[in-house]
Amino acid sequence: MYEIYCREKPKSEFIVSKYIDTFEKLRQHLGHKLQLADLLIKPVQRIMMYQLLLKNILKYTEKAKLMSEADELRKAVHVMNVVPKKANDMMRLGRLQGFDGRISDQGELLQQGKLAVSYTTYASACTNLSAILATATKPKERQIFLFEKMLIVSKVIRAKSEFWMPWFTFKSQFPVNWMSLHNDLSHPLKFCIMCVNPRQKGLAWVFQAASSNDREEWLQRIRSVLQSQNDLLSALECPISYHRET
Protein backbone atom coordinates (compact mmCIF):
# COMPACT_ATOMS: atom_id res chain seq x y z
CA MET A 1 0.00 0.00 0.00
CA TYR A 2 2.72 2.48 0.97
CA GLU A 3 4.84 1.55 -2.05
CA ILE A 4 1.93 2.35 -4.39
CA TYR A 5 1.21 5.62 -2.58
CA CYS A 6 4.86 6.67 -2.81
CA ARG A 7 5.09 5.71 -6.47
CA GLU A 8 2.09 7.92 -7.28
CA LYS A 9 3.14 10.79 -5.00
CA PRO A 10 5.00 12.75 -7.73
CA LYS A 11 1.76 12.82 -9.75
CA SER A 12 -0.17 14.17 -6.78
CA GLU A 13 2.53 16.81 -6.23
CA PHE A 14 2.22 17.88 -9.87
CA ILE A 15 -1.57 18.21 -9.63
CA VAL A 16 -1.31 20.23 -6.41
CA SER A 17 1.29 22.58 -7.92
CA LYS A 18 -0.80 23.05 -11.07
CA TYR A 19 -3.94 24.02 -9.15
CA ILE A 20 -2.30 25.47 -6.05
CA ASP A 21 -4.41 28.66 -6.09
CA THR A 22 -7.66 26.67 -6.18
CA PHE A 23 -6.58 24.37 -3.36
CA GLU A 24 -5.45 27.36 -1.29
CA LYS A 25 -8.83 29.06 -1.67
CA LEU A 26 -10.56 25.86 -0.56
CA ARG A 27 -8.24 25.55 2.44
CA GLN A 28 -9.02 29.08 3.57
CA HIS A 29 -12.74 28.61 2.94
CA LEU A 30 -12.82 25.41 5.04
CA GLY A 31 -10.60 26.90 7.74
CA HIS A 32 -7.96 24.17 7.56
CA LYS A 33 -4.54 24.97 9.02
CA LEU A 34 -2.42 22.69 6.84
CA GLN A 35 -1.96 23.04 3.10
CA LEU A 36 -2.74 20.06 0.88
CA ALA A 37 0.96 19.44 0.19
CA ASP A 38 1.53 19.13 3.96
CA LEU A 39 -1.21 16.51 4.20
CA LEU A 40 0.14 14.50 1.27
CA ILE A 41 3.53 14.04 2.95
CA LYS A 42 2.05 12.69 6.20
CA PRO A 43 1.64 9.04 5.05
CA VAL A 44 5.31 9.04 4.03
CA GLN A 45 6.37 10.46 7.41
CA ARG A 46 4.22 7.86 9.14
CA ILE A 47 6.43 5.05 7.80
CA MET A 48 9.30 6.07 10.07
CA MET A 49 6.91 6.47 13.02
CA TYR A 50 5.81 2.84 12.63
CA GLN A 51 9.45 1.76 12.68
CA LEU A 52 10.16 3.63 15.93
CA LEU A 53 6.95 2.36 17.54
CA LEU A 54 7.76 -1.28 16.74
CA LYS A 55 11.32 -0.94 18.04
CA ASN A 56 10.03 0.43 21.36
CA ILE A 57 7.43 -2.33 21.67
CA LEU A 58 10.13 -4.92 20.92
CA LYS A 59 12.44 -3.45 23.58
CA TYR A 60 9.84 -3.73 26.33
CA THR A 61 8.65 -7.13 25.10
CA GLU A 62 12.22 -8.46 25.43
CA LYS A 63 12.48 -6.95 28.91
CA ALA A 64 9.30 -8.81 29.84
CA LYS A 65 10.93 -12.02 28.50
CA LEU A 66 7.99 -12.72 26.17
CA MET A 67 10.20 -14.59 23.72
CA SER A 68 7.53 -15.85 21.32
CA GLU A 69 6.02 -12.37 20.93
CA ALA A 70 9.50 -10.87 20.60
CA ASP A 71 10.31 -13.18 17.67
CA GLU A 72 7.25 -11.96 15.78
CA LEU A 73 8.08 -8.35 16.57
CA ARG A 74 11.63 -8.78 15.25
CA LYS A 75 10.16 -9.91 11.94
CA ALA A 76 7.92 -6.83 11.92
CA VAL A 77 10.88 -4.55 12.69
CA HIS A 78 12.84 -6.14 9.83
CA VAL A 79 9.96 -5.45 7.45
CA MET A 80 9.77 -1.82 8.58
CA ASN A 81 13.52 -1.47 8.05
CA VAL A 82 12.98 -2.44 4.40
CA VAL A 83 9.79 -0.45 3.73
CA PRO A 84 11.34 3.06 3.98
CA LYS A 85 13.93 2.22 1.30
CA LYS A 86 11.30 0.68 -0.93
CA ALA A 87 9.07 3.72 -0.41
CA ASN A 88 11.93 6.05 -1.35
CA ASP A 89 12.70 3.92 -4.42
CA MET A 90 9.06 4.08 -5.48
CA MET A 91 8.95 7.88 -5.11
CA ARG A 92 11.97 8.17 -7.39
CA LEU A 93 10.53 5.68 -9.87
CA GLY A 94 7.32 7.72 -9.94
CA ARG A 95 9.37 10.64 -11.29
CA LEU A 96 10.50 8.73 -14.37
CA GLN A 97 9.00 10.16 -17.58
CA GLY A 98 9.13 9.05 -21.20
CA PHE A 99 9.41 5.27 -20.75
CA ASP A 100 7.05 3.72 -23.33
CA GLY A 101 6.83 0.27 -21.77
CA ARG A 102 4.91 -0.86 -18.70
CA ILE A 103 7.02 -0.46 -15.57
CA SER A 104 5.02 -3.18 -13.86
CA ASP A 105 6.17 -5.66 -16.55
CA GLN A 106 9.85 -5.17 -15.65
CA GLY A 107 9.63 -7.04 -12.35
CA GLU A 108 10.72 -5.82 -8.94
CA LEU A 109 12.83 -2.68 -8.66
CA LEU A 110 16.08 -4.02 -7.17
CA GLN A 111 18.34 -0.97 -7.13
CA GLN A 112 18.23 2.71 -8.05
CA GLY A 113 20.65 5.58 -7.81
CA LYS A 114 22.93 7.97 -9.66
CA LEU A 115 25.95 6.79 -11.65
CA ALA A 116 28.18 8.42 -14.24
CA VAL A 117 27.48 6.68 -17.55
CA SER A 118 29.34 6.58 -20.86
CA TYR A 119 28.87 4.53 -24.02
CA THR A 120 31.22 2.88 -26.45
CA THR A 121 31.48 0.29 -29.18
CA TYR A 122 34.20 -2.34 -29.15
CA ALA A 123 35.54 -5.22 -31.19
CA SER A 124 33.44 -8.29 -30.41
CA ALA A 125 36.52 -10.27 -29.36
CA CYS A 126 37.66 -7.61 -26.88
CA THR A 127 36.88 -8.13 -23.18
CA ASN A 128 39.67 -5.92 -21.79
CA LEU A 129 38.03 -3.25 -19.66
CA SER A 130 40.89 -0.76 -19.99
CA ALA A 131 40.75 -0.97 -23.79
CA ILE A 132 36.99 -0.45 -23.75
CA LEU A 133 37.25 2.51 -21.35
CA ALA A 134 39.77 4.19 -23.65
CA THR A 135 37.11 4.56 -26.36
CA ALA A 136 34.17 5.50 -24.11
CA THR A 137 32.35 8.81 -24.46
CA LYS A 138 32.55 11.51 -21.79
CA PRO A 139 30.61 10.27 -18.74
CA LYS A 140 27.35 11.98 -17.79
CA GLU A 141 25.39 11.77 -14.56
CA ARG A 142 22.39 9.50 -14.97
CA GLN A 143 19.70 8.01 -12.74
CA ILE A 144 19.74 4.22 -13.04
CA PHE A 145 16.86 1.86 -12.29
CA LEU A 146 17.67 -1.87 -12.15
CA PHE A 147 14.68 -4.20 -12.41
CA GLU A 148 14.52 -7.99 -12.58
CA LYS A 149 14.12 -7.82 -16.38
CA MET A 150 15.48 -4.44 -17.41
CA LEU A 151 18.06 -1.76 -16.65
CA ILE A 152 16.80 1.76 -17.39
CA VAL A 153 19.02 4.82 -17.82
CA SER A 154 17.46 8.27 -17.37
CA LYS A 155 18.58 11.89 -17.43
CA VAL A 156 18.34 13.89 -14.21
CA ILE A 157 16.18 17.02 -14.56
CA ARG A 158 17.12 19.34 -11.73
CA ALA A 159 14.41 20.69 -9.43
CA LYS A 160 13.34 24.28 -10.13
CA SER A 161 13.15 25.10 -6.44
CA GLU A 162 14.19 23.66 -3.09
CA PHE A 163 10.65 22.44 -2.47
CA TRP A 164 10.59 19.94 -5.34
CA MET A 165 12.56 16.78 -6.05
CA PRO A 166 14.24 16.19 -9.43
CA TRP A 167 12.51 14.38 -12.30
CA PHE A 168 14.02 11.78 -14.61
CA THR A 169 13.67 11.59 -18.40
CA PHE A 170 14.06 8.17 -20.01
CA LYS A 171 17.17 7.85 -22.19
CA SER A 172 17.77 4.16 -22.89
CA GLN A 173 17.16 0.62 -21.69
CA PHE A 174 19.09 -2.64 -21.51
CA PRO A 175 17.26 -5.99 -21.13
CA VAL A 176 18.86 -8.19 -18.48
CA ASN A 177 19.07 -11.14 -20.89
CA TRP A 178 21.34 -9.02 -23.12
CA MET A 179 23.76 -8.15 -20.33
CA SER A 180 27.31 -9.36 -19.67
CA LEU A 181 28.98 -7.83 -16.61
CA HIS A 182 32.71 -6.99 -16.52
CA ASN A 183 34.86 -5.27 -13.91
CA ASP A 184 38.56 -4.82 -13.19
CA LEU A 185 40.33 -4.14 -9.87
CA SER A 186 42.50 -1.56 -11.62
CA HIS A 187 39.34 0.54 -12.03
CA PRO A 188 37.95 0.57 -8.46
CA LEU A 189 34.92 2.78 -9.20
CA LYS A 190 33.95 1.50 -12.65
CA PHE A 191 32.25 -1.50 -14.18
CA CYS A 192 31.06 -2.33 -17.67
CA ILE A 193 27.96 -3.97 -19.12
CA MET A 194 28.39 -5.40 -22.61
CA CYS A 195 25.60 -6.36 -24.96
CA VAL A 196 25.45 -10.04 -25.93
CA ASN A 197 22.56 -9.61 -28.37
CA PRO A 198 24.00 -10.58 -31.81
CA ARG A 199 22.15 -7.67 -33.44
CA GLN A 200 23.81 -5.11 -31.16
CA LYS A 201 27.06 -6.86 -30.30
CA GLY A 202 29.89 -4.42 -29.72
CA LEU A 203 27.79 -2.02 -27.64
CA ALA A 204 28.92 -1.37 -24.07
CA TRP A 205 27.92 0.90 -21.20
CA VAL A 206 30.52 2.03 -18.68
CA PHE A 207 29.29 2.98 -15.21
CA GLN A 208 31.19 4.87 -12.55
CA ALA A 209 30.05 4.96 -8.92
CA ALA A 210 30.76 7.69 -6.39
CA SER A 211 32.50 5.25 -4.03
CA SER A 212 33.86 1.71 -3.95
CA ASN A 213 31.06 0.68 -1.57
CA ASP A 214 28.45 2.03 -3.98
CA ARG A 215 30.11 0.18 -6.86
CA GLU A 216 30.18 -3.07 -4.90
CA GLU A 217 26.48 -2.74 -4.06
CA TRP A 218 25.63 -2.31 -7.74
CA LEU A 219 27.85 -5.24 -8.72
CA GLN A 220 26.19 -7.52 -6.17
CA ARG A 221 22.71 -6.57 -7.39
CA ILE A 222 23.59 -7.03 -11.05
CA ARG A 223 25.34 -10.37 -10.41
CA SER A 224 22.31 -11.55 -8.48
CA VAL A 225 19.84 -10.67 -11.24
CA LEU A 226 22.11 -12.24 -13.89
CA GLN A 227 22.39 -15.43 -11.81
CA SER A 228 18.60 -15.56 -11.49
CA GLN A 229 18.36 -15.16 -15.26
CA ASN A 230 20.85 -18.01 -15.82
CA ASP A 231 18.98 -20.23 -13.35
CA LEU A 232 15.74 -19.60 -15.21
CA LEU A 233 17.33 -20.46 -18.57
CA SER A 234 18.83 -23.65 -17.11
CA ALA A 235 15.46 -24.68 -15.72
CA LEU A 236 13.77 -24.08 -19.09
CA GLU A 237 16.44 -25.84 -21.17
CA CYS A 238 16.86 -28.90 -18.95
CA PRO A 239 14.28 -28.93 -16.13
CA ILE A 240 15.10 -32.45 -14.86
CA SER A 241 18.84 -31.81 -14.47
CA TYR A 242 18.19 -28.39 -12.94
CA HIS A 243 15.88 -29.77 -10.25
CA ARG A 244 18.35 -32.56 -9.43
CA GLU A 245 21.10 -29.99 -8.86
CA THR A 246 18.89 -27.77 -6.71
Coordinates of C-alpha atoms in Angstrom, one line a residue:
M1 CA 0.0 0.0 0.0
Y2 CA 2.7 2.5 1.0
E3 CA 4.8 1.5 -2.0
I4 CA 1.9 2.4 -4.4
Y5 CA 1.2 5.6 -2.6
C6 CA 4.9 6.7 -2.8
R7 CA 5.1 5.7 -6.5
E8 CA 2.1 7.9 -7.3
K9 CA 3.1 10.8 -5.0
P10 CA 5.0 12.7 -7.7
K11 CA 1.8 12.8 -9.7
S12 CA -0.2 14.2 -6.8
E13 CA 2.5 16.8 -6.2
F14 CA 2.2 17.9 -9.9
I15 CA -1.6 18.2 -9.6
V16 CA -1.3 20.2 -6.4
S17 CA 1.3 22.6 -7.9
K18 CA -0.8 23.0 -11.1
Y19 CA -3.9 24.0 -9.2
I20 CA -2.3 25.5 -6.0
D21 CA -4.4 28.7 -6.1
T22 CA -7.7 26.7 -6.2
F23 CA -6.6 24.4 -3.4
E24 CA -5.4 27.4 -1.3
K25 CA -8.8 29.1 -1.7
L26 CA -10.6 25.9 -0.6
R27 CA -8.2 25.6 2.4
Q28 CA -9.0 29.1 3.6
H29 CA -12.7 28.6 2.9
L30 CA -12.8 25.4 5.0
G31 CA -10.6 26.9 7.7
H32 CA -8.0 24.2 7.6
K33 CA -4.5 25.0 9.0
L34 CA -2.4 22.7 6.8
Q35 CA -2.0 23.0 3.1
L36 CA -2.7 20.1 0.9
A37 CA 1.0 19.4 0.2
D38 CA 1.5 19.1 4.0
L39 CA -1.2 16.5 4.2
L40 CA 0.1 14.5 1.3
I41 CA 3.5 14.0 3.0
K42 CA 2.0 12.7 6.2
P43 CA 1.6 9.0 5.1
V44 CA 5.3 9.0 4.0
Q45 CA 6.4 10.5 7.4
R46 CA 4.2 7.9 9.1
I47 CA 6.4 5.1 7.8
M48 CA 9.3 6.1 10.1
M49 CA 6.9 6.5 13.0
Y50 CA 5.8 2.8 12.6
Q51 CA 9.4 1.8 12.7
L52 CA 10.2 3.6 15.9
L53 CA 7.0 2.4 17.5
L54 CA 7.8 -1.3 16.7
K55 CA 11.3 -0.9 18.0
N56 CA 10.0 0.4 21.4
I57 CA 7.4 -2.3 21.7
L58 CA 10.1 -4.9 20.9
K59 CA 12.4 -3.5 23.6
Y60 CA 9.8 -3.7 26.3
T61 CA 8.6 -7.1 25.1
E62 CA 12.2 -8.5 25.4
K63 CA 12.5 -7.0 28.9
A64 CA 9.3 -8.8 29.8
K65 CA 10.9 -12.0 28.5
L66 CA 8.0 -12.7 26.2
M67 CA 10.2 -14.6 23.7
S68 CA 7.5 -15.9 21.3
E69 CA 6.0 -12.4 20.9
A70 CA 9.5 -10.9 20.6
D71 CA 10.3 -13.2 17.7
E72 CA 7.3 -12.0 15.8
L73 CA 8.1 -8.3 16.6
R74 CA 11.6 -8.8 15.2
K75 CA 10.2 -9.9 11.9
A76 CA 7.9 -6.8 11.9
V77 CA 10.9 -4.5 12.7
H78 CA 12.8 -6.1 9.8
V79 CA 10.0 -5.4 7.4
M80 CA 9.8 -1.8 8.6
N81 CA 13.5 -1.5 8.0
V82 CA 13.0 -2.4 4.4
V83 CA 9.8 -0.5 3.7
P84 CA 11.3 3.1 4.0
K85 CA 13.9 2.2 1.3
K86 CA 11.3 0.7 -0.9
A87 CA 9.1 3.7 -0.4
N88 CA 11.9 6.0 -1.3
D89 CA 12.7 3.9 -4.4
M90 CA 9.1 4.1 -5.5
M91 CA 8.9 7.9 -5.1
R92 CA 12.0 8.2 -7.4
L93 CA 10.5 5.7 -9.9
G94 CA 7.3 7.7 -9.9
R95 CA 9.4 10.6 -11.3
L96 CA 10.5 8.7 -14.4
Q97 CA 9.0 10.2 -17.6
G98 CA 9.1 9.1 -21.2
F99 CA 9.4 5.3 -20.8
D100 CA 7.0 3.7 -23.3
G101 CA 6.8 0.3 -21.8
R102 CA 4.9 -0.9 -18.7
I103 CA 7.0 -0.5 -15.6
S104 CA 5.0 -3.2 -13.9
D105 CA 6.2 -5.7 -16.6
Q106 CA 9.8 -5.2 -15.7
G107 CA 9.6 -7.0 -12.4
E108 CA 10.7 -5.8 -8.9
L109 CA 12.8 -2.7 -8.7
L110 CA 16.1 -4.0 -7.2
Q111 CA 18.3 -1.0 -7.1
Q112 CA 18.2 2.7 -8.0
G113 CA 20.7 5.6 -7.8
K114 CA 22.9 8.0 -9.7
L115 CA 25.9 6.8 -11.6
A116 CA 28.2 8.4 -14.2
V117 CA 27.5 6.7 -17.6
S118 CA 29.3 6.6 -20.9
Y119 CA 28.9 4.5 -24.0
T120 CA 31.2 2.9 -26.4
T121 CA 31.5 0.3 -29.2
Y122 CA 34.2 -2.3 -29.2
A123 CA 35.5 -5.2 -31.2
S124 CA 33.4 -8.3 -30.4
A125 CA 36.5 -10.3 -29.4
C126 CA 37.7 -7.6 -26.9
T127 CA 36.9 -8.1 -23.2
N128 CA 39.7 -5.9 -21.8
L129 CA 38.0 -3.3 -19.7
S130 CA 40.9 -0.8 -20.0
A131 CA 40.7 -1.0 -23.8
I132 CA 37.0 -0.4 -23.8
L133 CA 37.2 2.5 -21.4
A134 CA 39.8 4.2 -23.6
T135 CA 37.1 4.6 -26.4
A136 CA 34.2 5.5 -24.1
T137 CA 32.4 8.8 -24.5
K138 CA 32.5 11.5 -21.8
P139 CA 30.6 10.3 -18.7
K140 CA 27.4 12.0 -17.8
E141 CA 25.4 11.8 -14.6
R142 CA 22.4 9.5 -15.0
Q143 CA 19.7 8.0 -12.7
I144 CA 19.7 4.2 -13.0
F145 CA 16.9 1.9 -12.3
L146 CA 17.7 -1.9 -12.1
F147 CA 14.7 -4.2 -12.4
E148 CA 14.5 -8.0 -12.6
K149 CA 14.1 -7.8 -16.4
M150 CA 15.5 -4.4 -17.4
L151 CA 18.1 -1.8 -16.7
I152 CA 16.8 1.8 -17.4
V153 CA 19.0 4.8 -17.8
S154 CA 17.5 8.3 -17.4
K155 CA 18.6 11.9 -17.4
V156 CA 18.3 13.9 -14.2
I157 CA 16.2 17.0 -14.6
R158 CA 17.1 19.3 -11.7
A159 CA 14.4 20.7 -9.4
K160 CA 13.3 24.3 -10.1
S161 CA 13.1 25.1 -6.4
E162 CA 14.2 23.7 -3.1
F163 CA 10.6 22.4 -2.5
W164 CA 10.6 19.9 -5.3
M165 CA 12.6 16.8 -6.0
P166 CA 14.2 16.2 -9.4
W167 CA 12.5 14.4 -12.3
F168 CA 14.0 11.8 -14.6
T169 CA 13.7 11.6 -18.4
F170 CA 14.1 8.2 -20.0
K171 CA 17.2 7.9 -22.2
S172 CA 17.8 4.2 -22.9
Q173 CA 17.2 0.6 -21.7
F174 CA 19.1 -2.6 -21.5
P175 CA 17.3 -6.0 -21.1
V176 CA 18.9 -8.2 -18.5
N177 CA 19.1 -11.1 -20.9
W178 CA 21.3 -9.0 -23.1
M179 CA 23.8 -8.1 -20.3
S180 CA 27.3 -9.4 -19.7
L181 CA 29.0 -7.8 -16.6
H182 CA 32.7 -7.0 -16.5
N183 CA 34.9 -5.3 -13.9
D184 CA 38.6 -4.8 -13.2
L185 CA 40.3 -4.1 -9.9
S186 CA 42.5 -1.6 -11.6
H187 CA 39.3 0.5 -12.0
P188 CA 37.9 0.6 -8.5
L189 CA 34.9 2.8 -9.2
K190 CA 34.0 1.5 -12.7
F191 CA 32.3 -1.5 -14.2
C192 CA 31.1 -2.3 -17.7
I193 CA 28.0 -4.0 -19.1
M194 CA 28.4 -5.4 -22.6
C195 CA 25.6 -6.4 -25.0
V196 CA 25.5 -10.0 -25.9
N197 CA 22.6 -9.6 -28.4
P198 CA 24.0 -10.6 -31.8
R199 CA 22.2 -7.7 -33.4
Q200 CA 23.8 -5.1 -31.2
K201 CA 27.1 -6.9 -30.3
G202 CA 29.9 -4.4 -29.7
L203 CA 27.8 -2.0 -27.6
A204 CA 28.9 -1.4 -24.1
W205 CA 27.9 0.9 -21.2
V206 CA 30.5 2.0 -18.7
F207 CA 29.3 3.0 -15.2
Q208 CA 31.2 4.9 -12.5
A209 CA 30.1 5.0 -8.9
A210 CA 30.8 7.7 -6.4
S211 CA 32.5 5.3 -4.0
S212 CA 33.9 1.7 -3.9
N213 CA 31.1 0.7 -1.6
D214 CA 28.5 2.0 -4.0
R215 CA 30.1 0.2 -6.9
E216 CA 30.2 -3.1 -4.9
E217 CA 26.5 -2.7 -4.1
W218 CA 25.6 -2.3 -7.7
L219 CA 27.9 -5.2 -8.7
Q220 CA 26.2 -7.5 -6.2
R221 CA 22.7 -6.6 -7.4
I222 CA 23.6 -7.0 -11.1
R223 CA 25.3 -10.4 -10.4
S224 CA 22.3 -11.6 -8.5
V225 CA 19.8 -10.7 -11.2
L226 CA 22.1 -12.2 -13.9
Q227 CA 22.4 -15.4 -11.8
S228 CA 18.6 -15.6 -11.5
Q229 CA 18.4 -15.2 -15.3
N230 CA 20.8 -18.0 -15.8
D231 CA 19.0 -20.2 -13.3
L232 CA 15.7 -19.6 -15.2
L233 CA 17.3 -20.5 -18.6
S234 CA 18.8 -23.7 -17.1
A235 CA 15.5 -24.7 -15.7
L236 CA 13.8 -24.1 -19.1
E237 CA 16.4 -25.8 -21.2
C238 CA 16.9 -28.9 -19.0
P239 CA 14.3 -28.9 -16.1
I240 CA 15.1 -32.4 -14.9
S241 CA 18.8 -31.8 -14.5
Y242 CA 18.2 -28.4 -12.9
H243 CA 15.9 -29.8 -10.3
R244 CA 18.3 -32.6 -9.4
E245 CA 21.1 -30.0 -8.9
T246 CA 18.9 -27.8 -6.7

